C-alpha atoms as a printed R data frame, in Angstrom:
    type eleno elety resid chain resno       x       y      z
1   ATOM     1    CA   MET     A     1 103.167 -10.051 26.428
2   ATOM     2    CA   ALA     A     2 104.135  -7.095 24.307
3   ATOM     3    CA   ILE     A     3 105.387  -7.914 20.404
4   ATOM     4    CA   HIS     A     4 109.074  -7.409 19.419
5   ATOM     5    CA   LEU     A     5 109.314  -7.556 15.442
6   ATOM     6    CA   THR     A     6 112.633  -8.987 15.268
7   ATOM     7    CA   GLY     A     7 113.421  -7.847 11.649
8   ATOM     8    CA   SER     A     8 113.129  -4.225 12.318
9   ATOM     9    CA   ASN     A     9 113.510  -4.332 15.997
10  ATOM    10    CA   ALA     A    10 110.535  -2.573 16.724
11  ATOM    11    CA   LEU     A    11 108.468  -2.987 19.885
12  ATOM    12    CA   LEU     A    12 104.742  -2.706 19.602
13  ATOM    13    CA   LEU     A    13 103.011  -2.427 23.171
14  ATOM    14    CA   LEU     A    14  99.330  -3.625 23.306
15  ATOM    15    CA   THR     A    15  97.169  -1.232 24.857
16  ATOM    16    CA   PRO     A    16  93.767  -3.071 26.310
17  ATOM    17    CA   LYS     A    17  91.019  -2.922 24.105
18  ATOM    18    CA   THR     A    18  92.408  -0.995 21.038
19  ATOM    19    CA   GLY     A    19  92.587  -3.857 18.662
20  ATOM    20    CA   SER     A    20  95.607  -6.330 20.008
21  ATOM    21    CA   THR     A    21  93.977  -9.480 19.131
22  ATOM    22    CA   TRP     A    22  93.540  -8.295 15.540
23  ATOM    23    CA   ILE     A    23  96.995  -6.972 15.440
24  ATOM    24    CA   ARG     A    24  98.397 -10.395 16.324
25  ATOM    25    CA   ARG     A    25  96.313 -11.895 13.724
26  ATOM    26    CA   LYS     A    26  97.587  -9.642 10.947
27  ATOM    27    CA   ILE     A    27 100.997 -10.058 12.052
28  ATOM    28    CA   ARG     A    28 100.958 -13.772 11.466
29  ATOM    29    CA   GLU     A    29  99.257 -13.347  8.107
30  ATOM    30    CA   LEU     A    30 101.831 -10.912  7.081
31  ATOM    31    CA   GLY     A    31 104.354 -13.430  7.770
32  ATOM    32    CA   LEU     A    32 106.467 -11.032  9.960
33  ATOM    33    CA   ALA     A    33 109.165 -12.250 12.287
34  ATOM    34    CA   PHE     A    34 108.318 -11.584 15.824
35  ATOM    35    CA   GLU     A    35 108.648 -12.716 19.221
36  ATOM    36    CA   ASP     A    36 106.713 -12.315 22.531
37  ATOM    37    CA   VAL     A    37 108.520 -10.203 25.078
38  ATOM    38    CA   GLY     A    38 107.641  -9.455 28.594
39  ATOM    39    CA   ASP     A    39 105.909 -10.918 31.637
40  ATOM    40    CA   PRO     A    40 103.542 -13.834 30.685
41  ATOM    41    CA   ALA     A    41 101.495 -12.559 33.677
42  ATOM    42    CA   MET     A    42 100.639  -9.337 31.964
43  ATOM    43    CA   ARG     A    43  98.358 -11.259 29.619
44  ATOM    44    CA   GLU     A    44  99.828  -9.330 26.549
45  ATOM    45    CA   HIS     A    45  99.466  -6.118 28.338
46  ATOM    46    CA   ASP     A    46 103.134  -5.134 29.608
47  ATOM    47    CA   LEU     A    47 103.664  -1.429 30.332
48  ATOM    48    CA   ILE     A    48 106.443   0.739 28.697
49  ATOM    49    CA   THR     A    49 108.088   0.982 32.045
50  ATOM    50    CA   ASP     A    50 108.873  -2.967 31.738
51  ATOM    51    CA   PHE     A    51 111.132  -2.344 28.866
52  ATOM    52    CA   ASP     A    52 114.681  -0.589 28.270
53  ATOM    53    CA   ARG     A    53 113.311   1.819 25.406
54  ATOM    54    CA   SER     A    54 117.130   2.256 24.376
55  ATOM    55    CA   ARG     A    55 117.249  -1.262 23.617
56  ATOM    56    CA   TYR     A    56 114.529  -0.935 20.143
57  ATOM    57    CA   SER     A    57 114.869   1.253 17.106
58  ATOM    58    CA   PHE     A    58 111.167   2.096 16.795
59  ATOM    59    CA   ILE     A    59 108.152   1.850 19.536
60  ATOM    60    CA   GLY     A    60 104.308   2.025 19.198
61  ATOM    61    CA   ALA     A    61 101.207   1.457 20.883
62  ATOM    62    CA   PHE     A    62  97.395   2.445 20.092
63  ATOM    63    CA   VAL     A    63  94.773   4.384 22.007
64  ATOM    64    CA   ARG     A    64  90.952   4.525 21.710
65  ATOM    65    CA   ASP     A    65  88.444   7.307 21.820
66  ATOM    66    CA   PRO     A    66  87.514   6.929 25.580
67  ATOM    67    CA   LEU     A    67  83.956   7.114 24.804
68  ATOM    68    CA   GLU     A    68  84.206   3.473 23.258
69  ATOM    69    CA   TRP     A    69  87.028   2.346 25.369
70  ATOM    70    CA   TYR     A    70  84.957   2.556 28.350
71  ATOM    71    CA   ARG     A    71  81.727   0.575 26.390
72  ATOM    72    CA   SER     A    72  84.317  -1.979 24.965
73  ATOM    73    CA   TYR     A    73  85.703  -2.435 28.664
74  ATOM    74    CA   TRP     A    74  82.384  -2.653 30.459
75  ATOM    75    CA   SER     A    75  80.826  -5.077 27.582
76  ATOM    76    CA   TYR     A    76  84.053  -7.382 27.758
77  ATOM    77    CA   ARG     A    77  83.894  -7.578 31.340
78  ATOM    78    CA   MET     A    78  79.999  -8.413 31.252
79  ATOM    79    CA   GLU     A    79  81.300 -11.469 28.901
80  ATOM    80    CA   LYS     A    80  84.191 -12.426 30.547
81  ATOM    81    CA   GLY     A    81  83.782 -11.550 33.890
82  ATOM    82    CA   TRP     A    82  85.427  -8.758 36.310
83  ATOM    83    CA   ARG     A    83  88.844  -9.143 37.792
84  ATOM    84    CA   PRO     A    84  88.923  -7.072 41.194
85  ATOM    85    CA   GLN     A    85  92.836  -6.987 41.047
86  ATOM    86    CA   TYR     A    86  92.488  -4.014 38.730
87  ATOM    87    CA   PRO     A    87  91.206  -0.587 40.118
88  ATOM    88    CA   LEU     A    88  88.665   0.015 37.459
89  ATOM    89    CA   ASP     A    89  86.836  -3.288 38.290
90  ATOM    90    CA   MET     A    90  87.297  -3.327 42.195
91  ATOM    91    CA   HIS     A    91  85.906   0.275 42.545
92  ATOM    92    CA   CYS     A    92  83.258   0.589 39.459
93  ATOM    93    CA   GLN     A    93  82.238  -3.045 38.902
94  ATOM    94    CA   SER     A    94  77.986  -2.825 37.990
95  ATOM    95    CA   ASP     A    95  75.844  -4.961 35.855
96  ATOM    96    CA   ASP     A    96  74.454  -1.594 34.693
97  ATOM    97    CA   PHE     A    97  76.658   0.324 32.311
98  ATOM    98    CA   GLN     A    98  75.307   4.011 33.596
99  ATOM    99    CA   THR     A    99  76.468   2.865 37.193
100 ATOM   100    CA   PHE     A   100  79.605   1.661 35.891
101 ATOM   101    CA   VAL     A   101  80.355   5.038 33.984
102 ATOM   102    CA   ARG     A   102  78.963   7.120 37.206
103 ATOM   103    CA   ARG     A   103  81.203   5.225 39.504
104 ATOM   104    CA   ALA     A   104  84.286   5.247 37.248
105 ATOM   105    CA   VAL     A   105  84.305   9.319 36.520
106 ATOM   106    CA   THR     A   106  83.960   9.786 40.197
107 ATOM   107    CA   SER     A   107  85.934   7.285 41.801
108 ATOM   108    CA   LEU     A   108  88.747   7.292 39.389
109 ATOM   109    CA   PRO     A   109  88.343  10.259 37.314
110 ATOM   110    CA   GLY     A   110  90.875  10.638 34.427
111 ATOM   111    CA   ALA     A   111  91.876   6.651 35.037
112 ATOM   112    CA   LEU     A   112  92.117   5.901 31.165
113 ATOM   113    CA   GLY     A   113  94.754   8.808 30.834
114 ATOM   114    CA   ASN     A   114  96.625   6.951 33.574
115 ATOM   115    CA   ILE     A   115  96.228   3.675 31.514
116 ATOM   116    CA   TYR     A   116  97.254   5.107 28.274
117 ATOM   117    CA   SER     A   117 100.323   7.065 29.865
118 ATOM   118    CA   SER     A   118 101.513   3.748 30.807
119 ATOM   119    CA   TYR     A   119 101.768   2.322 27.644
120 ATOM   120    CA   VAL     A   120 102.536   5.596 25.364
121 ATOM   121    CA   GLY     A   121 104.690   7.395 27.877
122 ATOM   122    CA   ALA     A   122 103.854  10.696 29.921
123 ATOM   123    CA   PRO     A   123 103.304  13.564 27.988
124 ATOM   124    CA   GLY     A   124 106.584  15.331 26.597
125 ATOM   125    CA   GLU     A   125 108.033  11.638 27.284
126 ATOM   126    CA   GLU     A   126 105.832   9.764 24.435
127 ATOM   127    CA   ILE     A   127 107.181   6.707 22.599
128 ATOM   128    CA   ASP     A   128 107.791   7.113 18.808
129 ATOM   129    CA   PHE     A   129 104.336   6.048 17.414
130 ATOM   130    CA   ILE     A   130 100.906   6.489 18.833
131 ATOM   131    CA   GLY     A   131  98.005   5.090 16.616
132 ATOM   132    CA   ARG     A   132  94.290   5.151 16.895
133 ATOM   133    CA   GLN     A   133  92.352   2.277 17.275
134 ATOM   134    CA   GLU     A   134  89.480   3.675 15.031
135 ATOM   135    CA   ASN     A   135  92.017   3.803 11.759
136 ATOM   136    CA   LEU     A   136  93.490   0.640 12.903
137 ATOM   137    CA   ALA     A   137  94.323  -1.001  9.544
138 ATOM   138    CA   GLU     A   138  95.778   2.405  8.154
139 ATOM   139    CA   ASP     A   139  97.546   3.579 11.447
140 ATOM   140    CA   PHE     A   140  99.000   0.029 11.781
141 ATOM   141    CA   ALA     A   141 100.298  -0.005  8.209
142 ATOM   142    CA   ARG     A   142 101.944   3.520  9.050
143 ATOM   143    CA   PHE     A   143 103.634   1.572 12.030
144 ATOM   144    CA   LEU     A   144 105.403  -0.885 10.268
145 ATOM   145    CA   GLU     A   145 106.128   1.358  7.205
146 ATOM   146    CA   LEU     A   146 108.184   3.830  9.899
147 ATOM   147    CA   ALA     A   147 109.208   0.627 11.890
148 ATOM   148    CA   GLY     A   148 110.935  -0.421  8.383
149 ATOM   149    CA   GLU     A   149 109.203  -3.678  8.017
150 ATOM   150    CA   LYS     A   150 108.111  -5.200  4.197
151 ATOM   151    CA   PHE     A   151 104.706  -6.225  4.190
152 ATOM   152    CA   GLU     A   152 101.546  -6.669  1.690
153 ATOM   153    CA   ARG     A   153  99.298  -3.665  2.550
154 ATOM   154    CA   SER     A   154  96.245  -5.419  1.352
155 ATOM   155    CA   VAL     A   155  96.391  -8.223  3.779
156 ATOM   156    CA   LEU     A   156  95.372  -5.657  6.342
157 ATOM   157    CA   LEU     A   157  92.329  -5.011  4.645
158 ATOM   158    CA   GLU     A   158  91.088  -8.499  4.332
159 ATOM   159    CA   GLY     A   159  88.876 -10.176  7.036
160 ATOM   160    CA   ASN     A   160  86.441  -8.890  9.618
161 ATOM   161    CA   ARG     A   161  86.644  -7.330 13.219
162 ATOM   162    CA   ILE     A   162  87.739 -10.059 15.891
163 ATOM   163    CA   ASN     A   163  87.084 -10.400 19.425
164 ATOM   164    CA   ALA     A   164  84.357  -7.780 19.307
165 ATOM   165    CA   THR     A   165  81.763  -8.292 22.349
166 ATOM   166    CA   THR     A   166  78.227  -8.894 21.523
167 ATOM   167    CA   ILE     A   167  77.080  -6.795 24.315
168 ATOM   168    CA   ARG     A   168  76.510  -3.107 23.151
169 ATOM   169    CA   PRO     A   169  74.566  -0.878 25.910
170 ATOM   170    CA   GLY     A   170  72.795   2.087 24.823
171 ATOM   171    CA   TYR     A   171  74.699   5.388 25.178
172 ATOM   172    CA   PRO     A   172  72.867   8.599 26.162
173 ATOM   173    CA   GLU     A   173  74.792  11.977 25.474
174 ATOM   174    CA   GLU     A   174  74.578  12.341 29.334
175 ATOM   175    CA   LEU     A   175  77.261   9.441 30.032
176 ATOM   176    CA   LYS     A   176  79.260  10.611 27.062
177 ATOM   177    CA   GLU     A   177  79.294  14.152 28.697
178 ATOM   178    CA   LEU     A   178  80.609  12.564 31.783
179 ATOM   179    CA   ILE     A   179  83.193  10.493 30.396
180 ATOM   180    CA   THR     A   180  84.374  13.554 28.174
181 ATOM   181    CA   LEU     A   181  84.602  15.481 31.645
182 ATOM   182    CA   SER     A   182  86.397  12.630 33.645
183 ATOM   183    CA   GLU     A   183  88.969  12.260 30.439
184 ATOM   184    CA   TRP     A   184  89.427  15.839 29.349
185 ATOM   185    CA   GLU     A   185  92.992  15.798 29.424
186 ATOM   186    CA   THR     A   186  93.362  12.490 27.582
187 ATOM   187    CA   MET     A   187  91.098  13.262 24.695
188 ATOM   188    CA   GLY     A   188  92.737  16.629 24.336
189 ATOM   189    CA   ARG     A   189  95.926  15.190 24.181
190 ATOM   190    CA   PHE     A   190  95.396  12.160 21.402
191 ATOM   191    CA   GLY     A   191  93.053  14.339 19.362
192 ATOM   192    CA   TYR     A   192  89.497  13.361 20.491
193 ATOM   193    CA   LEU     A   193  88.226  16.312 22.273
194 ATOM   194    CA   ALA     A   194  87.650  18.338 18.936
195 ATOM   195    CA   GLU     A   195  85.151  15.976 18.197
196 ATOM   196    CA   ARG     A   196  83.130  16.751 21.481
197 ATOM   197    CA   PRO     A   197  80.605  19.473 22.215
198 ATOM   198    CA   ASP     A   198  81.181  21.461 25.190
199 ATOM   199    CA   PRO     A   199  78.038  22.759 26.524
200 ATOM   200    CA   VAL     A   200  79.467  24.302 29.639
201 ATOM   201    CA   LYS     A   201  82.265  26.080 28.282
202 ATOM   202    CA   LEU     A   202  84.561  24.277 30.447
203 ATOM   203    CA   ALA     A   203  87.807  25.017 27.969
204 ATOM   204    CA   GLU     A   204  86.656  28.652 28.369
205 ATOM   205    CA   MET     A   205  86.928  28.644 32.163
206 ATOM   206    CA   ARG     A   206  89.832  26.652 32.227
207 ATOM   207    CA   ALA     A   207  91.399  29.251 29.966
208 ATOM   208    CA   ARG     A   208  90.587  31.721 32.271
209 ATOM   209    CA   TYR     A   209  91.898  29.995 35.429
210 ATOM   210    CA   PRO     A   210  94.477  27.681 34.142
211 ATOM   211    CA   GLN     A   211  96.218  26.915 37.655
212 ATOM   212    CA   ASP     A   212  92.715  25.784 38.605
213 ATOM   213    CA   ALA     A   213  92.141  23.456 35.553
214 ATOM   214    CA   ASP     A   214  91.728  20.408 37.071
215 ATOM   215    CA   ASP     A   215  89.781  21.507 39.950
216 ATOM   216    CA   LEU     A   216  87.212  23.072 37.459
217 ATOM   217    CA   ARG     A   217  86.904  19.570 35.654
218 ATOM   218    CA   LEU     A   218  86.280  17.771 38.880
219 ATOM   219    CA   LEU     A   219  83.697  20.702 40.039
220 ATOM   220    CA   CYS     A   220  81.606  19.712 36.809
221 ATOM   221    CA   LEU     A   221  81.756  15.979 37.779
222 ATOM   222    CA   TRP     A   222  80.942  16.747 41.700
223 ATOM   223    CA   THR     A   223  78.064  18.849 40.402
224 ATOM   224    CA   GLU     A   224  76.528  16.311 38.443
225 ATOM   225    CA   LYS     A   225  77.049  13.488 41.112
226 ATOM   226    CA   ILE     A   226  75.102  15.293 43.677
227 ATOM   227    CA   HIS     A   227  72.336  15.547 41.492
228 ATOM   228    CA   TRP     A   228  72.116  12.063 40.498
229 ATOM   229    CA   ALA     A   229  69.832  10.690 43.259
230 ATOM   230    CA   PRO     A   230  67.124  13.538 42.894
231 ATOM   231    CA   ASP     A   231  67.224  13.416 39.098
232 ATOM   232    CA   ASP     A   232  66.681   9.465 39.193
233 ATOM   233    CA   LYS     A   233  63.640   9.842 41.152
234 ATOM   234    CA   LYS     A   234  62.276  12.851 39.102
235 ATOM   235    CA   ARG     A   235  62.643  10.692 36.055
236 ATOM   236    CA   GLU     A   236  61.023   7.508 37.434
237 ATOM   237    CA   ALA     A   237  57.968   9.840 38.316
238 ATOM   238    CA   GLY     A   238  57.791  10.938 34.638
239 ATOM   239    CA   ARG     A   239  59.298  14.274 35.112
240 ATOM   240    CA   PRO     A   240  62.531  14.208 32.997
241 ATOM   241    CA   VAL     A   241  65.407  16.528 33.950
242 ATOM   242    CA   THR     A   242  66.736  18.492 30.820
243 ATOM   243    CA   ALA     A   243  70.002  18.828 29.545
244 ATOM   244    CA   GLN     A   244  69.956  22.693 29.979
245 ATOM   245    CA   THR     A   245  68.952  22.405 33.817
246 ATOM   246    CA   ARG     A   246  72.324  20.135 34.169
247 ATOM   247    CA   TYR     A   247  74.470  22.649 32.299
248 ATOM   248    CA   ALA     A   248  72.700  25.578 34.336
249 ATOM   249    CA   ARG     A   249  73.824  23.978 37.291
250 ATOM   250    CA   ILE     A   250  77.364  23.579 36.396
251 ATOM   251    CA   ASN     A   251  77.310  27.341 35.011
252 ATOM   252    CA   SER     A   252  76.019  28.354 38.122
253 ATOM   253    CA   ASN     A   253  78.772  26.714 40.254
254 ATOM   254    CA   PHE     A   254  81.318  28.100 37.884
255 ATOM   255    CA   ALA     A   255  79.909  31.577 39.068
256 ATOM   256    CA   LEU     A   256  80.273  30.798 42.327
257 ATOM   257    CA   PHE     A   257  83.947  29.717 41.859
258 ATOM   258    CA   ALA     A   258  84.747  32.677 39.812
259 ATOM   259    CA   GLU     A   259  82.713  35.072 42.519
260 ATOM   260    CA   HIS     A   260  84.185  33.755 45.861
261 ATOM   261    CA   LYS     A   261  87.764  31.725 44.819
262 ATOM   262    CA   LYS     A   262  88.941  34.467 42.317
263 ATOM   263    CA   GLN     A   263  87.119  37.504 43.203
264 ATOM   264    CA   ASP     A   264  86.308  37.832 39.710
265 ATOM   265    CA   ALA     A   265  82.760  39.323 39.920
266 ATOM   266    CA   ALA     A   266  82.018  40.371 36.435
267 ATOM   267    CA   TYR     A   267  82.784  37.097 34.805
268 ATOM   268    CA   ALA     A   268  80.751  35.388 37.516
269 ATOM   269    CA   GLY     A   269  78.036  37.838 36.556
270 ATOM   270    CA   GLU     A   270  78.294  36.392 32.838
271 ATOM   271    CA   ARG     A   271  78.192  32.760 34.217
272 ATOM   272    CA   TYR     A   272  75.043  33.456 36.304
273 ATOM   273    CA   ARG     A   273  73.133  35.113 33.214
274 ATOM   274    CA   GLU     A   274  74.373  32.016 31.232
275 ATOM   275    CA   ALA     A   275  72.675  29.556 33.950
276 ATOM   276    CA   LEU     A   276  69.607  31.403 33.609
277 ATOM   277    CA   ARG     A   277  69.605  31.848 29.847
278 ATOM   278    CA   LEU     A   278  69.382  27.688 30.073
279 ATOM   279    CA   ASP     A   279  66.997  27.479 32.857
280 ATOM   280    CA   PRO     A   280  65.396  30.630 33.592
281 ATOM   281    CA   ALA     A   281  63.601  28.957 36.985
282 ATOM   282    CA   HIS     A   282  66.272  27.330 38.424
283 ATOM   283    CA   PRO     A   283  65.797  28.393 41.988
284 ATOM   284    CA   ARG     A   284  69.432  28.212 43.372
285 ATOM   285    CA   THR     A   285  70.823  30.155 40.618
286 ATOM   286    CA   LEU     A   286  68.246  32.946 41.133
287 ATOM   287    CA   CYS     A   287  68.943  32.939 44.569
288 ATOM   288    CA   ASN     A   288  72.716  33.193 43.978
289 ATOM   289    CA   TYR     A   289  72.401  35.787 41.191
290 ATOM   290    CA   ALA     A   290  70.322  37.777 43.564
291 ATOM   291    CA   LEU     A   291  73.030  37.814 46.088
292 ATOM   292    CA   HIS     A   292  75.747  38.783 43.361
293 ATOM   293    CA   VAL     A   293  73.631  41.621 42.129
294 ATOM   294    CA   ALA     A   294  72.895  42.998 45.581
295 ATOM   295    CA   THR     A   295  76.670  42.758 46.567
296 ATOM   296    CA   HIS     A   296  78.311  43.832 43.529
297 ATOM   297    CA   GLU     A   297  75.801  45.989 41.973
298 ATOM   298    CA   GLY     A   298  74.020  47.556 44.966
299 ATOM   299    CA   ASP     A   299  70.619  46.959 43.745
300 ATOM   300    CA   ALA     A   300  68.741  45.192 46.541
301 ATOM   301    CA   ASP     A   301  65.232  45.786 44.751
302 ATOM   302    CA   ARG     A   302  66.213  43.886 41.994
303 ATOM   303    CA   ALA     A   303  68.012  41.079 43.908
304 ATOM   304    CA   ARG     A   304  64.568  40.760 45.799
305 ATOM   305    CA   ARG     A   305  62.827  40.320 42.886
306 ATOM   306    CA   LEU     A   306  64.864  37.658 41.714
307 ATOM   307    CA   MET     A   307  64.604  35.792 44.912
308 ATOM   308    CA   LEU     A   308  60.842  35.997 44.477
309 ATOM   309    CA   ARG     A   309  60.779  34.599 40.982
310 ATOM   310    CA   ALA     A   310  62.961  31.681 42.600
311 ATOM   311    CA   LEU     A   311  60.250  31.465 45.636
312 ATOM   312    CA   ALA     A   312  57.648  31.272 42.599
313 ATOM   313    CA   VAL     A   313  58.956  28.226 41.572
314 ATOM   314    CA   ARG     A   314  59.436  26.496 44.966
315 ATOM   315    CA   PRO     A   315  57.634  28.272 47.578
316 ATOM   316    CA   GLN     A   316  59.390  26.557 50.551
317 ATOM   317    CA   HIS     A   317  62.757  26.690 49.147
318 ATOM   318    CA   PRO     A   318  65.096  26.936 52.413
319 ATOM   319    CA   TYR     A   319  68.008  28.190 51.035
320 ATOM   320    CA   THR     A   320  66.342  31.247 49.035
321 ATOM   321    CA   LEU     A   321  63.993  31.858 52.278
322 ATOM   322    CA   GLY     A   322  67.186  32.258 54.345
323 ATOM   323    CA   LYS     A   323  68.953  34.484 51.669
324 ATOM   324    CA   LEU     A   324  65.861  36.428 51.581
325 ATOM   325    CA   ALA     A   325  65.813  37.061 55.091
326 ATOM   326    CA   TRP     A   326  69.341  38.295 55.309
327 ATOM   327    CA   LEU     A   327  68.606  40.479 52.033
328 ATOM   328    CA   THR     A   328  65.542  41.958 53.855
329 ATOM   329    CA   ALA     A   329  67.421  42.624 57.262
330 ATOM   330    CA   GLU     A   330  70.377  43.969 55.548
331 ATOM   331    CA   LYS     A   331  69.706  45.757 52.660
332 ATOM   332    CA   LEU     A   332  66.106  46.276 52.823
333 ATOM   333    CA   ALA     A   333  65.539  47.364 56.761
334 ATOM   334    CA   ASP     A   334  62.665  45.228 57.476
335 ATOM   335    CA   PRO     A   335  63.236  43.363 60.682
336 ATOM   336    CA   GLU     A   336  59.927  42.107 61.047
337 ATOM   337    CA   LEU     A   337  59.310  40.428 57.641
338 ATOM   338    CA   ALA     A   338  63.132  39.217 57.995
339 ATOM   339    CA   GLU     A   339  62.078  37.323 61.110
340 ATOM   340    CA   VAL     A   340  59.180  35.895 59.425
341 ATOM   341    CA   LEU     A   341  61.665  34.556 56.523
342 ATOM   342    CA   TYR     A   342  64.078  33.030 58.918
343 ATOM   343    CA   ARG     A   343  61.671  31.246 60.716
344 ATOM   344    CA   GLN     A   344  60.121  29.901 57.347
345 ATOM   345    CA   SER     A   345  63.645  28.844 56.047
346 ATOM   346    CA   LEU     A   346  64.267  26.858 59.503
347 ATOM   347    CA   ALA     A   347  60.913  25.503 59.393
348 ATOM   348    CA   ALA     A   348  61.358  24.102 55.958
349 ATOM   349    CA   ASN     A   349  65.023  22.732 56.875
350 ATOM   350    CA   PRO     A   350  65.883  22.748 60.401
351 ATOM   351    CA   SER     A   351  69.401  21.248 59.945
352 ATOM   352    CA   GLN     A   352  70.766  24.825 58.632
353 ATOM   353    CA   HIS     A   353  73.217  25.367 61.563
354 ATOM   354    CA   GLU     A   354  74.800  28.473 60.080
355 ATOM   355    CA   LEU     A   355  71.402  29.887 59.038
356 ATOM   356    CA   ARG     A   356  70.186  29.419 62.736
357 ATOM   357    CA   VAL     A   357  73.211  31.057 63.928
358 ATOM   358    CA   GLU     A   358  72.937  33.960 61.586
359 ATOM   359    CA   PHE     A   359  69.186  34.157 62.887
360 ATOM   360    CA   ALA     A   360  70.432  34.410 66.500
361 ATOM   361    CA   ASN     A   361  72.831  37.134 65.725
362 ATOM   362    CA   PHE     A   362  70.124  38.880 63.991
363 ATOM   363    CA   LEU     A   363  68.040  39.085 66.941
364 ATOM   364    CA   VAL     A   364  70.859  40.077 69.252
365 ATOM   365    CA   ARG     A   365  70.983  43.189 67.063
366 ATOM   366    CA   GLN     A   366  67.506  43.464 67.827
367 ATOM   367    CA   ASP     A   367  67.926  43.847 71.309
368 ATOM   368    CA   ARG     A   368  66.361  40.351 71.802
369 ATOM   369    CA   ALA     A   369  69.304  38.354 73.522
370 ATOM   370    CA   ASP     A   370  66.837  35.863 75.327
371 ATOM   371    CA   ASP     A   371  65.075  34.955 72.166
372 ATOM   372    CA   ALA     A   372  68.454  34.315 70.400
373 ATOM   373    CA   LEU     A   373  69.470  31.956 73.357
374 ATOM   374    CA   ALA     A   374  65.993  30.206 73.139
375 ATOM   375    CA   LEU     A   375  66.497  29.795 69.448
376 ATOM   376    CA   LEU     A   376  69.858  28.028 69.908
377 ATOM   377    CA   GLU     A   377  69.355  26.221 73.352
378 ATOM   378    CA   PRO     A   378  67.560  23.149 71.875
379 ATOM   379    CA   GLU     A   379  70.552  22.289 69.419
380 ATOM   380    CA   ALA     A   380  73.363  23.542 71.700
381 ATOM   381    CA   GLU     A   381  72.029  21.198 74.364
382 ATOM   382    CA   GLY     A   382  71.938  18.305 71.776
383 ATOM   383    CA   ALA     A   383  75.102  15.872 71.781
384 ATOM   384    CA   ALA     A   384  75.574  16.645 68.192
385 ATOM   385    CA   ALA     A   385  75.887  20.316 68.223
386 ATOM   386    CA   ASP     A   386  78.354  21.803 66.002
387 ATOM   387    CA   ARG     A   387  81.193  23.957 66.975
388 ATOM   388    CA   LEU     A   388  79.639  27.273 65.660
389 ATOM   389    CA   THR     A   389  76.634  26.665 67.493
390 ATOM   390    CA   LEU     A   390  78.263  25.809 70.649
391 ATOM   391    CA   LEU     A   391  80.367  28.884 70.465
392 ATOM   392    CA   THR     A   392  77.794  31.477 69.519
393 ATOM   393    CA   TYR     A   393  75.541  30.013 72.172
394 ATOM   394    CA   ALA     A   394  78.613  30.369 74.625
395 ATOM   395    CA   SER     A   395  78.912  34.154 73.876
396 ATOM   396    CA   LEU     A   396  75.268  34.907 74.494
397 ATOM   397    CA   LEU     A   397  75.263  32.790 77.883
398 ATOM   398    CA   ALA     A   398  78.526  35.017 78.691
399 ATOM   399    CA   ARG     A   399  76.806  38.345 77.646
400 ATOM   400    CA   SER     A   400  73.491  37.369 79.844
401 ATOM   401    CA   GLY     A   401  75.969  36.793 82.677
402 ATOM   402    CA   ARG     A   402  75.948  33.186 82.792
403 ATOM   403    CA   VAL     A   403  79.779  32.853 82.606
404 ATOM   404    CA   ALA     A   404  80.057  29.187 83.961
405 ATOM   405    CA   GLU     A   405  77.510  27.923 81.536
406 ATOM   406    CA   ALA     A   406  79.003  29.803 78.818
407 ATOM   407    CA   ARG     A   407  82.809  27.967 79.716
408 ATOM   408    CA   THR     A   408  80.878  24.504 79.829
409 ATOM   409    CA   PHE     A   409  79.753  25.283 75.976
410 ATOM   410    CA   GLN     A   410  83.297  26.596 75.181
411 ATOM   411    CA   HIS     A   411  84.876  23.307 76.354
412 ATOM   412    CA   ARG     A   412  82.476  21.243 74.444
413 ATOM   413    CA   ALA     A   413  83.456  23.420 71.015
414 ATOM   414    CA   SER     A   414  87.036  22.875 71.966
415 ATOM   415    CA   ALA     A   415  86.771  19.136 72.393
416 ATOM   416    CA   GLY     A   416  84.955  18.901 69.102
417 ATOM   417    CA   ALA     A   417  87.533  20.843 67.171
418 ATOM   418    CA   ALA     A   418  90.253  18.757 68.779
């Protein structure tokens, strides 16, 4: 339940994990007149929407640095047990702090911002006073003064913290970065963002494309998520993944976003170069930057050198082999070498459906329609054939005069699309 200070008609909402137990004790020690208000079922944590704001002369609540809030929440749940009726517990429960954070930032990104808003109000509709748990005694004194309460300030300085959990997990910078990305808006809103580094220059990206600000934040988190499994395996094998490599991946995806979503080639080039400054040997970044150089700078030879740098790091990198095949065929006019590269790429990763279709179309342009059909036939005949493969195969059959067969594959493609 919330606290109604009857002498001043002030209402104090108790945001979870922001010092509620200490506040209650100090109110009693100060001898302030108060009553509990709200729904007992809320266990002290009634929301602002549960009250008629016009009935109170002054309303306050506290927030906490999201980095410490998540650690405190997990520690509390490890000691007191998880409560599946709460979304954060339902979706993110784990006995491992890292797993809990990873689940929280990807399953419920920005969850704490929603929690805080349910106590202090939405942006632009805030309550009268928002204190910070980090300055609990000082800010609580300020709340009481602004509310009009008379109290002895020295009482707030007496005693130790209470209700503090004994579990305190390690907190590597990588986890702090994840929470910062997840709670970016909240940390900025309540003054915590200025204290955090911005190694991927997300703020710059958001300022450049403000209408895509939230998508860019989620792009960062998605980039991290898709690399957790392989990165964990590398760490287990004694090959730690550097922070620079993680930052390079995000910068590389920022470059792709700028280039293909915003048609901002110049800025994409800046982000590619930043990614390579952080990790000069990152194969996918080298390959994508090579495509950028070939397309926007018209320098196919330099693009080829960049791709060869990528292959020097990972000789059987299927993505780079496929893109080098395209470059060799379309920009360097060497069809024989292009075919070799296409086949090497597919041998390294046979599930590249789009690349197989691209290779088939390349063969058609070389007047080798029968070879193109032979290339696509095994996959097209399979039950799991994708729509692009089916349509391309149908087109090749029709061009070869096998119209009835072509219609069969067209129908399969249409049925799959439906």
